[in-house]
Coordinates of C-alpha atoms in Angstrom, one line a residue:
S1 CA 5.1 -20.8 -72.8
R2 CA 4.6 -17.1 -71.7
R3 CA 1.1 -17.8 -70.6
V4 CA 0.4 -15.9 -67.3
R5 CA -1.2 -18.4 -64.9
A6 CA -1.7 -16.1 -61.9
I7 CA -0.8 -12.6 -60.7
A8 CA 0.0 -11.8 -57.1
E9 CA 0.8 -8.5 -55.4
D10 CA 3.3 -8.3 -52.5
R11 CA 3.3 -5.9 -49.6
N12 CA 5.4 -3.4 -51.6
G13 CA 3.0 -3.3 -54.5
D14 CA 5.2 -5.4 -56.8
L15 CA 3.7 -8.1 -59.0
W16 CA 4.7 -11.8 -59.1
L17 CA 3.7 -13.8 -62.1
A18 CA 3.3 -17.6 -62.1
T19 CA 3.7 -19.0 -65.6
G20 CA 4.3 -22.2 -67.4
D21 CA 7.8 -20.8 -68.2
G22 CA 9.0 -19.9 -64.8
L23 CA 8.6 -17.1 -62.1
Q24 CA 8.6 -13.4 -62.9
H25 CA 8.8 -10.4 -60.6
F26 CA 7.9 -6.9 -61.8
N27 CA 9.1 -3.9 -59.7
T28 CA 6.3 -1.4 -60.1
R29 CA 8.5 1.5 -59.0
T30 CA 11.5 0.9 -61.3
G31 CA 9.7 -0.8 -64.1
K32 CA 12.3 -3.6 -64.1
Y33 CA 11.8 -7.3 -64.4
R34 CA 13.5 -10.3 -62.8
Y35 CA 13.1 -13.8 -64.1
W36 CA 13.7 -17.3 -62.7
H37 CA 13.9 -20.3 -64.9
R38 CA 14.9 -23.9 -64.7
G39 CA 18.7 -24.1 -64.7
Q40 CA 21.8 -25.8 -63.4
G41 CA 22.7 -23.4 -60.6
P42 CA 21.5 -23.9 -57.0
G43 CA 19.5 -20.7 -57.1
A44 CA 17.5 -21.6 -60.2
L45 CA 14.1 -23.2 -60.5
R46 CA 14.0 -27.0 -60.8
D47 CA 10.9 -26.9 -62.9
D48 CA 9.5 -24.0 -65.0
Q49 CA 5.8 -24.8 -64.2
I50 CA 4.7 -22.8 -61.2
N51 CA 1.6 -24.4 -59.5
A52 CA 1.3 -22.3 -56.3
L53 CA 2.5 -19.2 -54.6
A54 CA 2.1 -18.0 -51.0
F55 CA 3.6 -15.2 -48.9
D56 CA 4.4 -15.5 -45.2
A57 CA 4.5 -12.6 -42.7
S58 CA 8.2 -11.9 -43.3
G59 CA 7.5 -11.4 -47.0
R60 CA 9.2 -14.6 -48.1
L61 CA 7.6 -16.0 -51.2
W62 CA 6.9 -19.8 -51.2
I63 CA 6.8 -21.5 -54.6
G64 CA 5.4 -24.9 -55.5
T65 CA 6.3 -26.7 -58.7
P66 CA 6.1 -30.3 -59.9
A67 CA 9.7 -30.6 -58.8
G68 CA 9.1 -29.6 -55.2
L69 CA 9.2 -26.6 -52.9
A70 CA 11.3 -23.4 -53.1
S71 CA 11.3 -20.0 -51.5
L72 CA 12.7 -16.6 -52.2
K73 CA 13.5 -14.1 -49.4
P74 CA 12.6 -10.4 -50.0
G75 CA 15.3 -8.8 -52.2
A76 CA 17.1 -12.1 -52.9
D77 CA 18.2 -13.3 -56.3
A78 CA 18.8 -17.0 -55.6
L79 CA 16.0 -19.4 -54.7
E80 CA 16.3 -21.7 -51.8
H81 CA 15.2 -25.3 -52.2
H82 CA 13.6 -27.2 -49.3
P83 CA 13.5 -31.0 -49.5
I84 CA 10.3 -32.9 -49.1
A85 CA 10.6 -36.4 -47.8
T86 CA 8.9 -38.6 -50.3
G87 CA 8.9 -41.8 -48.4
G88 CA 9.2 -43.7 -51.6
N89 CA 6.2 -41.9 -53.2
S90 CA 7.3 -39.5 -55.9
G91 CA 3.9 -37.8 -55.8
R92 CA 4.8 -36.2 -52.5
G93 CA 7.4 -34.1 -54.2
A94 CA 5.0 -32.5 -56.7
V95 CA 3.5 -29.4 -55.0
Q96 CA 0.0 -28.5 -56.0
A97 CA -1.2 -26.0 -53.4
L98 CA 0.2 -23.8 -50.6
V99 CA -1.2 -21.8 -47.7
V100 CA 0.4 -20.1 -44.8
D101 CA -1.7 -20.2 -41.7
R102 CA -2.1 -17.7 -38.8
A103 CA 0.7 -19.4 -36.8
Q104 CA 3.0 -19.0 -39.8
N105 CA 3.0 -22.7 -40.6
L106 CA 3.3 -23.6 -44.3
W107 CA 0.9 -26.2 -45.5
I108 CA 2.1 -28.0 -48.6
G109 CA -0.5 -29.9 -50.7
T110 CA 1.0 -32.4 -53.1
M111 CA -0.1 -35.1 -55.5
A112 CA 0.3 -37.6 -52.7
G113 CA -0.8 -35.9 -49.4
V114 CA -0.2 -32.9 -47.2
E115 CA 2.7 -31.8 -45.2
V116 CA 3.0 -28.9 -42.7
R117 CA 6.2 -27.2 -41.5
S118 CA 7.2 -24.0 -39.8
T119 CA 8.2 -21.0 -42.0
A120 CA 10.8 -20.1 -39.4
S121 CA 12.6 -23.4 -39.9
P122 CA 12.0 -24.1 -43.6
N123 CA 14.7 -26.8 -43.9
T124 CA 13.5 -28.8 -40.9
P125 CA 11.5 -31.8 -42.2
G126 CA 7.8 -31.2 -41.8
R127 CA 5.1 -33.4 -40.6
H128 CA 3.5 -35.5 -43.3
F129 CA -0.1 -36.5 -42.4
D130 CA -1.0 -40.1 -42.8
E131 CA -4.3 -41.9 -42.6
A132 CA -3.5 -44.1 -39.7
R133 CA -2.4 -41.4 -37.3
H134 CA -4.1 -38.3 -38.7
G135 CA -7.0 -39.5 -40.8
L136 CA -5.6 -38.0 -44.0
P137 CA -4.4 -40.4 -46.7
D138 CA -2.0 -39.6 -49.5
I139 CA -4.6 -37.7 -51.6
N140 CA -4.0 -35.7 -54.8
T141 CA -4.6 -32.2 -53.4
T142 CA -6.6 -29.6 -55.3
A143 CA -7.0 -26.8 -52.8
L144 CA -5.9 -25.6 -49.3
Y145 CA -7.9 -23.0 -47.3
E146 CA -7.6 -21.7 -43.8
D147 CA -10.9 -20.8 -42.3
V148 CA -11.7 -17.9 -39.9
D149 CA -11.6 -20.2 -36.9
G150 CA -8.2 -21.7 -37.8
T151 CA -9.6 -24.8 -39.4
V152 CA -7.5 -25.9 -42.4
W153 CA -9.5 -27.4 -45.3
V154 CA -8.0 -29.8 -47.9
G155 CA -9.8 -30.4 -51.2
S156 CA -8.9 -33.5 -53.2
V157 CA -9.3 -34.8 -56.8
S158 CA -11.3 -37.9 -55.8
R159 CA -11.6 -38.3 -52.0
G160 CA -13.7 -35.3 -51.1
L161 CA -13.0 -32.8 -48.4
Y162 CA -10.9 -33.0 -45.3
G163 CA -10.8 -30.6 -42.3
L164 CA -8.5 -30.2 -39.4
R165 CA -9.9 -28.0 -36.6
L166 CA -7.5 -25.9 -34.5
G167 CA -6.3 -28.2 -31.7
D168 CA -7.5 -31.4 -33.2
K169 CA -5.1 -34.3 -34.0
R170 CA -7.2 -36.0 -36.7
F171 CA -8.8 -34.8 -39.8
R172 CA -12.5 -35.2 -40.5
R173 CA -13.5 -36.4 -43.9
Y174 CA -16.6 -35.2 -45.8
F175 CA -17.4 -37.1 -48.9
H176 CA -20.2 -38.0 -51.3
Q177 CA -22.3 -41.1 -50.4
M178 CA -24.9 -42.6 -52.6
G179 CA -28.3 -42.3 -51.1
D180 CA -27.3 -39.6 -48.6
A181 CA -28.8 -36.3 -49.7
H182 CA -26.8 -34.5 -46.9
S183 CA -23.4 -35.7 -47.9
L184 CA -21.0 -33.7 -50.1
A185 CA -22.3 -33.3 -53.6
D186 CA -19.2 -34.7 -55.3
N187 CA -15.8 -36.0 -54.3
Q188 CA -13.9 -33.8 -56.8
V189 CA -13.5 -30.5 -54.9
S190 CA -12.8 -27.4 -57.0
A191 CA -13.3 -24.4 -54.8
L192 CA -13.8 -23.3 -51.2
F193 CA -15.4 -20.1 -50.0
R194 CA -16.9 -18.5 -46.9
D195 CA -19.2 -15.6 -47.4
R196 CA -19.8 -12.5 -45.4
V197 CA -22.5 -14.0 -43.2
G198 CA -20.3 -17.0 -42.3
T199 CA -21.7 -19.7 -44.7
F200 CA -19.1 -22.2 -45.9
W201 CA -19.4 -23.3 -49.5
V202 CA -17.7 -26.1 -51.3
G203 CA -17.7 -26.1 -55.1
T204 CA -17.3 -29.4 -56.8
W205 CA -16.5 -30.3 -60.4
Y206 CA -19.6 -32.4 -61.3
G207 CA -22.1 -32.0 -58.4
G208 CA -22.7 -28.3 -58.2
V209 CA -22.0 -26.5 -54.9
S210 CA -22.7 -27.6 -51.3
R211 CA -23.5 -25.4 -48.4
A212 CA -21.9 -26.8 -45.2
D213 CA -23.7 -27.1 -41.9
L214 CA -21.0 -28.9 -40.0
G215 CA -22.8 -28.5 -36.7
G216 CA -25.1 -31.4 -37.4
G217 CA -26.9 -30.9 -40.7
G218 CA -24.2 -32.0 -43.0
F219 CA -24.2 -30.6 -46.6
S220 CA -27.1 -29.1 -48.5
R221 CA -26.6 -29.4 -52.2
I222 CA -27.4 -26.8 -54.8
V223 CA -27.8 -28.7 -58.0
R224 CA -29.4 -27.0 -61.0
Q225 CA -32.4 -28.8 -62.4
D226 CA -34.3 -28.4 -65.6
E227 CA -38.1 -27.8 -65.8
G228 CA -38.8 -31.5 -65.6
G229 CA -37.0 -31.7 -62.2
D230 CA -34.2 -33.8 -63.5
P231 CA -30.6 -32.7 -62.7
Q232 CA -28.7 -31.2 -65.6
A233 CA -25.9 -33.4 -67.0
D234 CA -23.3 -30.9 -65.9
N235 CA -23.4 -28.9 -62.7
K236 CA -19.9 -27.3 -62.7
V237 CA -19.8 -24.2 -60.6
R238 CA -17.6 -21.6 -62.4
G239 CA -18.2 -18.5 -60.2
I240 CA -19.7 -17.3 -57.0
A241 CA -20.6 -13.7 -56.2
D242 CA -22.1 -12.0 -53.1
A243 CA -25.7 -11.0 -53.8
G244 CA -26.3 -9.2 -50.4
N245 CA -28.6 -10.1 -47.6
G246 CA -26.7 -13.4 -47.2
R247 CA -27.6 -14.6 -50.7
V248 CA -25.1 -15.7 -53.4
W249 CA -25.1 -15.8 -57.2
L250 CA -23.8 -18.9 -58.8
V251 CA -22.7 -19.3 -62.5
T252 CA -22.6 -22.8 -63.8
N253 CA -22.6 -24.8 -67.0
G254 CA -26.4 -24.6 -66.7
G255 CA -26.8 -20.8 -66.3
L256 CA -27.3 -18.4 -63.4
D257 CA -28.9 -19.1 -60.0
L258 CA -29.7 -16.7 -57.1
F259 CA -29.6 -18.8 -54.0
D260 CA -30.9 -17.9 -50.5
P261 CA -29.2 -19.9 -47.7
G262 CA -31.9 -18.8 -45.3
S263 CA -34.7 -20.6 -47.0
F264 CA -32.4 -22.9 -48.9
E265 CA -34.1 -22.2 -52.1
A266 CA -33.0 -21.0 -55.5
V267 CA -34.9 -17.7 -55.5
R268 CA -34.3 -17.2 -59.2
R269 CA -32.9 -19.3 -62.0
Y270 CA -31.9 -18.2 -65.5
G271 CA -31.0 -20.7 -68.2
G272 CA -30.2 -20.7 -71.8
I273 CA -33.8 -20.1 -72.9
D274 CA -33.5 -16.4 -72.1
P275 CA -32.6 -14.8 -75.5
D276 CA -30.6 -12.0 -73.7
L277 CA -28.5 -14.3 -71.6
P278 CA -25.2 -14.7 -73.5
T279 CA -25.3 -18.5 -73.1
K280 CA -26.3 -21.2 -70.8
V281 CA -22.6 -22.0 -70.2
L282 CA -21.4 -19.0 -68.1
S283 CA -17.8 -18.4 -67.0
S284 CA -17.8 -15.3 -64.8
V285 CA -19.9 -13.1 -62.6
V286 CA -19.3 -9.7 -61.0
R287 CA -21.2 -6.9 -59.4
D288 CA -20.5 -3.3 -60.4
R289 CA -20.3 -0.2 -58.1
R290 CA -24.0 0.5 -58.6
G291 CA -24.9 -3.1 -57.6
T292 CA -25.8 -4.3 -61.1
L293 CA -24.9 -7.9 -61.8
W294 CA -22.9 -8.8 -64.9
V295 CA -22.3 -12.2 -66.3
G296 CA -20.1 -13.4 -69.2
G297 CA -19.9 -16.5 -71.2
Q298 CA -19.6 -17.9 -74.7
G299 CA -21.9 -15.3 -76.2
G300 CA -20.7 -12.0 -74.8
I301 CA -21.8 -10.3 -71.6
A302 CA -25.1 -9.2 -70.1
S303 CA -26.4 -7.1 -67.2
L304 CA -29.3 -8.1 -65.1
D305 CA -32.2 -5.8 -64.0
E306 CA -33.1 -7.6 -60.8
A307 CA -36.4 -5.7 -60.5
T308 CA -37.7 -7.0 -63.8
G309 CA -35.6 -10.1 -64.2
K310 CA -34.6 -8.9 -67.7
F311 CA -31.1 -9.1 -69.1
R312 CA -29.5 -6.5 -71.4
R313 CA -26.9 -8.2 -73.6
R314 CA -23.8 -6.8 -75.3
S315 CA -22.2 -8.9 -78.0
F316 CA -18.6 -8.5 -79.4
A317 CA -19.3 -10.8 -82.4
G318 CA -17.6 -8.3 -84.7
Y319 CA -14.2 -9.5 -83.4
A320 CA -13.0 -13.1 -83.9
R321 CA -13.6 -15.0 -80.6
G322 CA -14.5 -11.7 -79.0
D323 CA -17.7 -13.2 -77.5
D324 CA -15.8 -16.0 -75.7
I325 CA -15.7 -14.2 -72.3
R326 CA -13.4 -15.8 -69.7
Y327 CA -13.1 -13.2 -66.9
L328 CA -14.9 -10.1 -65.7
H329 CA -13.4 -7.3 -63.6
V330 CA -14.8 -4.0 -62.3
D331 CA -12.1 -1.4 -61.5
R332 CA -12.2 1.4 -58.9
R333 CA -13.6 3.8 -61.5
G334 CA -16.6 1.5 -62.1
T335 CA -15.4 0.5 -65.6
L336 CA -16.1 -3.1 -66.6
W337 CA -13.3 -5.1 -68.2
A338 CA -14.2 -8.3 -70.1
A339 CA -11.3 -10.6 -70.9
S340 CA -12.0 -12.8 -73.9
S341 CA -10.3 -15.1 -76.3
G342 CA -10.5 -12.3 -78.9
G343 CA -9.2 -9.3 -77.0
L344 CA -9.9 -7.1 -74.0
H345 CA -13.2 -5.2 -73.9
R346 CA -13.7 -2.0 -71.9
V347 CA -17.4 -1.4 -71.1
D348 CA -19.2 1.7 -69.8
T349 CA -21.7 0.0 -67.4
A350 CA -24.1 2.9 -67.7
T351 CA -24.3 3.2 -71.5
M352 CA -23.0 -0.2 -72.6
E353 CA -20.6 1.6 -74.9
S354 CA -17.4 -0.3 -75.4
H355 CA -13.9 -0.3 -76.8
T356 CA -12.0 -3.4 -77.7
Y357 CA -8.2 -3.7 -77.5
R358 CA -6.6 -6.3 -79.8
H359 CA -3.1 -7.2 -80.9
D360 CA -1.8 -5.4 -83.9
P361 CA 1.6 -6.6 -85.2
L362 CA 2.3 -3.2 -86.7
N363 CA 1.6 -1.3 -83.4
P364 CA 4.0 -1.9 -80.5
G365 CA 1.5 -0.2 -78.2
S366 CA -1.2 -2.7 -78.8
L367 CA -2.2 -5.7 -76.7
A368 CA 0.5 -8.4 -76.6
D369 CA -2.0 -11.2 -77.6
N370 CA -5.7 -11.5 -78.2
V371 CA -6.2 -14.3 -75.7
V372 CA -6.7 -12.6 -72.4
R373 CA -7.3 -14.2 -69.0
P374 CA -6.5 -12.5 -65.7
V375 CA -6.9 -8.8 -65.1
L376 CA -5.6 -7.1 -62.0
E377 CA -5.8 -3.5 -60.7
D378 CA -3.0 -2.8 -58.3
S379 CA -3.0 -0.6 -55.2
R380 CA -2.0 2.4 -57.3
G381 CA -5.0 1.9 -59.7
R382 CA -2.9 0.6 -62.6
L383 CA -4.4 -2.1 -64.8
W384 CA -2.4 -5.3 -65.5
V385 CA -3.5 -7.7 -68.2
G386 CA -2.3 -11.3 -68.5
T387 CA -2.3 -12.7 -72.0
F388 CA -1.0 -15.8 -73.7
N389 CA 2.1 -13.8 -74.8
G390 CA 3.0 -12.2 -71.5
L391 CA 2.0 -9.3 -69.3
D392 CA 0.7 -5.9 -70.4
L393 CA 0.4 -2.7 -68.4
L394 CA -2.3 -0.3 -69.7
H395 CA -1.4 3.4 -69.9
R396 CA -4.8 4.9 -69.5
R397 CA -3.9 8.4 -70.7
T398 CA -2.6 7.2 -74.1
D399 CA -4.7 4.0 -74.3
T400 CA -1.7 2.0 -75.1
F401 CA 0.0 -1.1 -73.5
R402 CA 3.5 -1.6 -72.3
P403 CA 4.5 -5.2 -72.8
F404 CA 6.6 -7.2 -70.3
Q405 CA 7.8 -10.4 -71.8

């Protein structure tokens, strides 16, 4: 598979691509690619599926796969492999998440727990946290996040959220409890986020988003409800955007909410009944340079006039699957890019005029594939587009793409 799963930029401005078919590095200065695949040599990958990437302060790239942990020093060709003691549990060898903390310790989240080791001594066995000594069982890890105060948060598939404060020896667990309105909304954690005013948010798969007041108030849940007051059947949080003044926008399978943490109220709610909202099931939200909010979903895109509460919709129904919007990005010029399952749409946010890029088998300068997911603008202002058939670089002057496959 040449599907691009993630794009990361290193300190030199080069791009690293995590795919289902190995690791790719693109040198943005020379235009050359390097590839790492599963192979027999000691410097090859042991599994082509890349689950996680993290850079440490030295520029070393840490790589997590279902087969374990590897690393690559700056400029090196051969990967180094670092054993993880499984203790008889094969799930400990399957790396799901990585984060390097401020002390340059590497946290390794696996399908069966979390280990931490020093990046300065990568082959020295790390410390595997256990429930008896540290309060952290062998959970299936979904996310790792270092907070501003040094707390490391661990999200799990079914056991909720765990946090280890700087200097503590045991993790604290936060989980959903039936009948406790101030417990975590759901035990399947999907996203962690701290906003500009310091509020810590926990996105869950089925229970919406929870605002954490860990000083004593527990969690306050934001669960979308219909007009009758009953929770929607699905409260999956798919995106969070800063709304200013400490508020946040949430896009879910139930629509769009503007939430005010100060009053702990949903100030505004927009659902599928609005004819100009693309769909009740939204996938992405972004704010442009003028402050206008844009949302995308299964019916195209729309901008919101916050003064009137009215949406202005733009459909791409003229293109097969062009209205299936998966990702929104605003570049430094203020142009909105909408990645869809039917091509890449360039939108003028002032006029709503658009241009759609699609794959043309007779045109080598066209988009590599019509299914587009991640879009990244690098430090030099170049636009990189990840598709199901590799990576494209957009040449803005000629409006053509250079494929890297």
